XYZ file of C-alpha atoms in Angstrom:
330
model
C 6.040 1.375 -43.650
C 9.216 3.160 -44.655
C 10.010 6.169 -42.466
C 12.063 9.157 -43.539
C 12.907 12.017 -41.167
C 12.990 15.266 -43.306
C 10.035 17.247 -38.898
C -17.747 21.607 -25.115
C -15.962 20.090 -22.817
C -15.207 16.368 -22.626
C -14.817 14.233 -19.493
C -11.413 14.341 -17.883
C -9.822 10.958 -17.418
C -7.596 10.937 -14.368
C -4.443 8.923 -15.032
C -0.950 8.635 -13.674
C 1.148 10.521 -16.223
C 4.690 9.373 -16.863
C 7.058 11.952 -15.429
C 10.240 12.716 -17.294
C 13.736 12.472 -15.802
C 13.967 13.695 -12.214
C 10.892 15.919 -12.296
C 8.235 15.098 -9.727
C 4.916 16.140 -8.409
C 5.744 17.602 -5.020
C 4.153 15.830 -2.012
C 2.341 19.014 -0.945
C 5.530 20.766 0.032
C 3.578 24.005 0.502
C 0.624 24.567 2.824
C -2.651 26.174 1.816
C -6.056 26.413 3.423
C -9.209 28.475 3.250
C -10.575 30.136 0.135
C -9.337 30.690 -3.394
C -10.995 34.102 -3.498
C -8.504 36.923 -3.867
C -5.574 34.671 -4.721
C -3.323 35.658 -7.624
C -2.138 33.307 -10.349
C 0.428 34.034 -13.062
C -0.285 31.962 -16.161
C 2.412 31.747 -18.823
C 0.822 30.511 -22.031
C 2.373 28.520 -24.840
C 1.411 31.282 -27.252
C -1.737 33.214 -28.091
C -1.131 33.027 -31.830
C -2.741 29.580 -31.608
C -6.549 29.394 -31.611
C -6.442 26.397 -29.272
C -4.411 28.341 -26.713
C -6.791 31.326 -26.882
C -9.726 29.013 -26.126
C -7.790 27.515 -23.212
C -7.219 30.986 -21.752
C -10.916 31.830 -22.139
C -11.881 28.738 -20.137
C -9.322 29.509 -17.449
C -10.438 33.139 -17.161
C -14.061 32.064 -16.753
C -13.239 29.533 -14.019
C -10.899 31.987 -12.275
C -13.615 34.648 -12.231
C -16.099 32.171 -10.746
C -13.606 31.334 -7.974
C -12.590 34.959 -7.358
C -9.023 34.347 -8.513
C -6.980 37.121 -10.115
C -5.516 35.468 -13.225
C -2.721 37.317 -14.998
C -2.171 35.871 -18.478
C 1.306 36.196 -20.018
C 1.690 35.434 -23.717
C 4.554 33.005 -24.315
C 4.384 33.853 -28.027
C 5.707 30.422 -28.960
C 9.211 31.497 -27.900
C 10.906 29.178 -25.357
C 13.629 31.680 -24.444
C 11.009 34.364 -23.865
C 9.163 31.976 -21.554
C 12.259 31.538 -19.387
C 12.416 35.296 -18.742
C 8.661 35.374 -18.152
C 8.878 32.580 -15.566
C 11.667 34.318 -13.656
C 9.733 37.611 -13.778
C 6.585 35.858 -12.524
C 8.448 34.696 -9.409
C 9.429 38.284 -8.552
C 5.724 39.229 -8.455
C 5.229 36.765 -5.583
C 1.883 35.371 -6.797
C 0.010 32.679 -4.894
C 0.661 30.227 -7.727
C 2.268 30.004 -11.147
C 0.855 27.978 -14.046
C 3.048 27.292 -17.071
C 2.351 25.699 -20.438
C 5.963 25.140 -21.565
C 7.198 25.325 -25.120
C 10.510 23.718 -24.166
C 10.236 22.309 -20.644
C 13.971 21.768 -20.264
C 14.683 25.478 -20.659
C 12.086 26.286 -17.976
C 13.805 24.307 -15.223
C 15.498 27.476 -13.902
C 12.134 29.241 -13.570
C 10.491 26.270 -11.858
C 13.381 25.901 -9.413
C 13.348 29.635 -8.667
C 9.626 29.345 -7.830
C 10.390 26.326 -5.632
C 12.997 28.363 -3.731
C 10.470 31.189 -3.291
C 7.860 28.681 -1.996
C 5.487 29.557 -4.833
C 3.477 26.521 -5.989
C 3.857 25.621 -9.643
C 1.351 23.845 -11.885
C 2.311 22.521 -15.315
C 0.330 21.904 -18.478
C 1.234 19.477 -21.252
C 5.035 19.503 -21.134
C 6.663 18.318 -17.895
C 10.046 19.834 -16.932
C 12.833 17.302 -16.280
C 13.726 18.950 -12.935
C 11.978 21.004 -10.283
C 8.772 20.391 -8.342
C 5.182 21.113 -9.325
C 1.893 20.411 -7.556
C -0.292 19.525 -10.518
C -0.001 18.361 -14.103
C -2.614 18.269 -16.874
C -1.984 16.975 -20.354
C -3.543 15.405 -23.437
C -2.888 11.862 -24.619
C -0.694 13.015 -27.468
C 0.561 9.584 -28.423
C -3.010 8.305 -28.798
C -3.788 11.441 -30.795
C -0.987 10.684 -33.224
C -2.087 7.062 -33.576
C -5.686 8.139 -34.223
C -4.439 10.498 -36.910
C -2.532 7.622 -38.519
C -5.588 5.359 -38.570
C -7.793 8.069 -40.071
C -5.257 9.004 -42.738
C -4.506 5.411 -43.682
C -8.198 4.608 -44.068
C -8.811 7.686 -46.214
C -5.970 6.937 -48.658
C -6.605 3.210 -48.992
C -3.650 2.215 -46.820
C -0.973 2.932 -49.418
C 1.135 5.794 -50.738
C 3.468 8.523 -49.527
C 2.296 10.873 -46.768
C 3.793 13.845 -44.967
C 3.875 14.571 -41.243
C 4.196 18.263 -40.286
C 5.643 18.295 -36.786
C 5.685 20.512 -33.733
C 8.944 21.745 -32.207
C 11.768 19.342 -31.418
C 11.872 20.483 -27.763
C 8.148 19.813 -27.274
C 7.126 16.641 -25.451
C 3.684 16.974 -27.074
C 5.170 16.957 -30.551
C 7.477 14.032 -29.777
C 4.538 11.981 -28.455
C 2.368 12.824 -31.473
C 5.216 11.836 -33.769
C 5.737 8.567 -31.874
C 2.042 7.687 -31.949
C 1.704 8.490 -35.633
C 4.836 6.838 -36.982
C 4.678 3.741 -34.791
C 1.032 3.098 -35.726
C 1.876 3.520 -39.393
C 4.869 1.169 -39.115
C 2.912 -1.479 -37.218
C -0.344 -1.474 -39.186
C 0.230 0.069 -42.602
C 3.394 -1.285 -44.294
C 2.446 0.154 -47.684
C 2.489 3.741 -46.432
C 5.701 5.748 -46.434
C 5.921 8.642 -43.965
C 8.109 11.680 -44.600
C 8.390 13.835 -41.489
C 8.970 17.593 -41.730
C 10.271 19.731 -38.838
C 7.758 22.544 -39.271
C 7.885 23.796 -35.655
C 4.103 24.320 -35.191
C 4.140 27.210 -37.730
C 1.824 27.574 -40.745
C 4.465 29.479 -42.734
C 6.988 26.709 -42.216
C 4.420 24.089 -43.180
C 3.595 26.004 -46.341
C 7.200 26.220 -47.511
C 8.196 22.690 -46.577
C 5.088 21.077 -48.044
C 5.681 22.977 -51.287
C 9.244 21.656 -51.351
C 8.075 18.110 -50.609
C 5.587 18.148 -53.497
C 8.247 19.553 -55.801
C 10.372 16.527 -55.025
C 7.448 14.094 -55.211
C 4.128 15.217 -56.746
C 2.540 11.848 -55.916
C 2.158 12.507 -52.158
C -1.389 11.496 -51.179
C -1.847 12.763 -47.627
C -0.665 14.983 -44.773
C -0.994 14.638 -40.998
C -0.380 17.893 -39.124
C 0.493 18.091 -35.427
C -1.891 21.044 -35.092
C -4.705 22.646 -37.069
C -2.833 25.944 -37.274
C -0.317 24.467 -39.693
C -3.132 23.176 -41.902
C -3.616 26.783 -43.025
C -0.187 26.651 -44.594
C -0.715 23.160 -45.982
C -3.989 24.070 -47.707
C -2.383 27.218 -49.108
C 0.485 25.150 -50.498
C -1.883 22.679 -52.147
C -3.817 25.552 -53.691
C -0.609 27.091 -55.042
C 0.357 23.925 -56.903
C -3.125 22.988 -58.120
C -3.451 20.099 -55.684
C -6.459 21.392 -53.738
C -8.700 18.852 -55.433
C -12.167 17.990 -53.995
C -12.540 14.632 -52.210
C -13.337 11.814 -54.566
C -11.550 13.357 -57.532
C -8.232 12.210 -58.953
C -5.262 13.898 -57.317
C -7.040 14.697 -54.037
C -4.653 15.050 -51.077
C -6.100 14.011 -47.707
C -5.288 16.434 -44.867
C -5.793 15.612 -41.188
C -4.969 17.984 -38.331
C -5.100 17.988 -34.566
C -6.886 20.309 -32.081
C -10.448 20.723 -33.397
C -10.326 24.490 -33.915
C -13.263 26.451 -35.391
C -11.336 27.007 -38.620
C -10.561 23.295 -38.868
C -14.256 22.479 -38.517
C -15.045 24.958 -41.304
C -12.422 23.366 -43.535
C -13.940 19.927 -42.856
C -17.355 21.264 -43.902
C -15.956 22.713 -47.122
C -13.846 19.651 -47.916
C -10.338 21.109 -47.773
C -9.543 19.190 -44.561
C -10.621 15.588 -44.132
C -10.616 15.407 -40.329
C -9.057 16.630 -37.105
C -8.099 14.854 -33.901
C -9.847 16.776 -31.107
C -8.256 17.888 -27.873
C -10.413 19.995 -25.542
C -8.833 23.237 -24.260
C -11.733 23.910 -21.891
C -11.302 20.523 -20.216
C -7.578 21.084 -19.878
C -7.708 24.710 -18.742
C -10.780 25.722 -16.772
C -11.836 22.135 -16.143
C -8.362 20.809 -15.386
C -5.446 22.939 -14.241
C -7.610 25.664 -12.642
C -9.522 23.014 -10.697
C -6.207 21.739 -9.331
C -5.127 25.256 -8.359
C -8.463 25.996 -6.668
C -8.365 22.713 -4.733
C -4.830 23.542 -3.585
C -5.895 27.007 -2.391
C -8.838 25.468 -0.507
C -6.669 22.793 1.098
C -8.557 19.938 -0.575
C -7.206 16.718 -2.050
C -7.186 16.630 -5.849
C -5.990 14.529 -8.749
C -2.451 15.742 -9.337
C -2.234 14.092 -12.763
C -5.062 14.613 -15.239
C -5.234 13.676 -18.897
C -7.772 14.319 -21.651
C -8.346 11.843 -24.467
C -8.576 12.361 -28.238
C -11.429 11.606 -30.610
C -11.822 12.089 -34.350
C -13.932 14.839 -35.920
C -14.899 14.451 -39.574
C -17.910 15.256 -41.772
C -20.101 12.797 -39.848
C -19.815 14.636 -36.511
C -18.423 18.064 -37.386
C -21.582 19.868 -36.145
C -21.723 17.966 -32.834
C -22.136 20.196 -29.761
C -19.395 18.135 -28.109
C -16.793 19.789 -30.337
C -15.227 22.767 -28.570
C -14.689 24.508 -31.907
C -18.442 24.887 -32.275
C -18.623 26.815 -29.000
C -16.636 29.605 -30.596
C -19.277 30.292 -33.267
């Protein structure tokens, strides 16, 4: 493979996640005992413009309500600088815990360290900061997700041709792992596929513009792997604009595979404008993962401090399966 750089709940699998740099899960540096009821938690989201993130918040709110926790949700809006201010502001509120889903974990080190100084426990989702202490971490096997996307795309296009990769943000560990999984699997197993990576920064508008440009330069592109299903909106729009939204099985069809398993992605799979999506379960990560860690901490119980969910492929064969979190939103 030639590589060009141009960027219903599933079972949780407890694993030891690889920590980055000098970050570490704190050895219970803070004490807690008793009940979770009445405790306050500040949750700084990645951004509520993403359907996946909205579903994650819904699951966390439900679990928090069951436990009697007051959960204050702060919209990160996909802006890493905004998240830094939000993290520092959250510390001033003196909550019983802070949960963060970082956009750029490096920028959030100041907020995490400020919380450490204030003796406020921190829990992290998906993107581990390189410094500071946190008491729990939940993520998704992003590298495996990227590799699964590569296998599915390669199979669909007959293991040859030029494909695009629309990427998440450069400062995102999730995006870097998805990129690694996708490109390394392509390089190792599919030498007749050329990958052109686009730095589309998680955004559908960016994906639309950059995919249009890519097809202008090379109209023979046969497939696209997107780091999230949100960007597929822009990709499908671009294909429609240039007359490339051809039904599967017909000449000129472009295979599109996303990642997340959103309700809209499932609808696109049914209608044939998206071939497949790599599923990651927001309910397992949110209400079933990070909130369970927080609750166990409040109750003084032992808990798995590293948790990881695993990907699986959704296509026409299993798109209506009750296992798919996107079907719960119907």
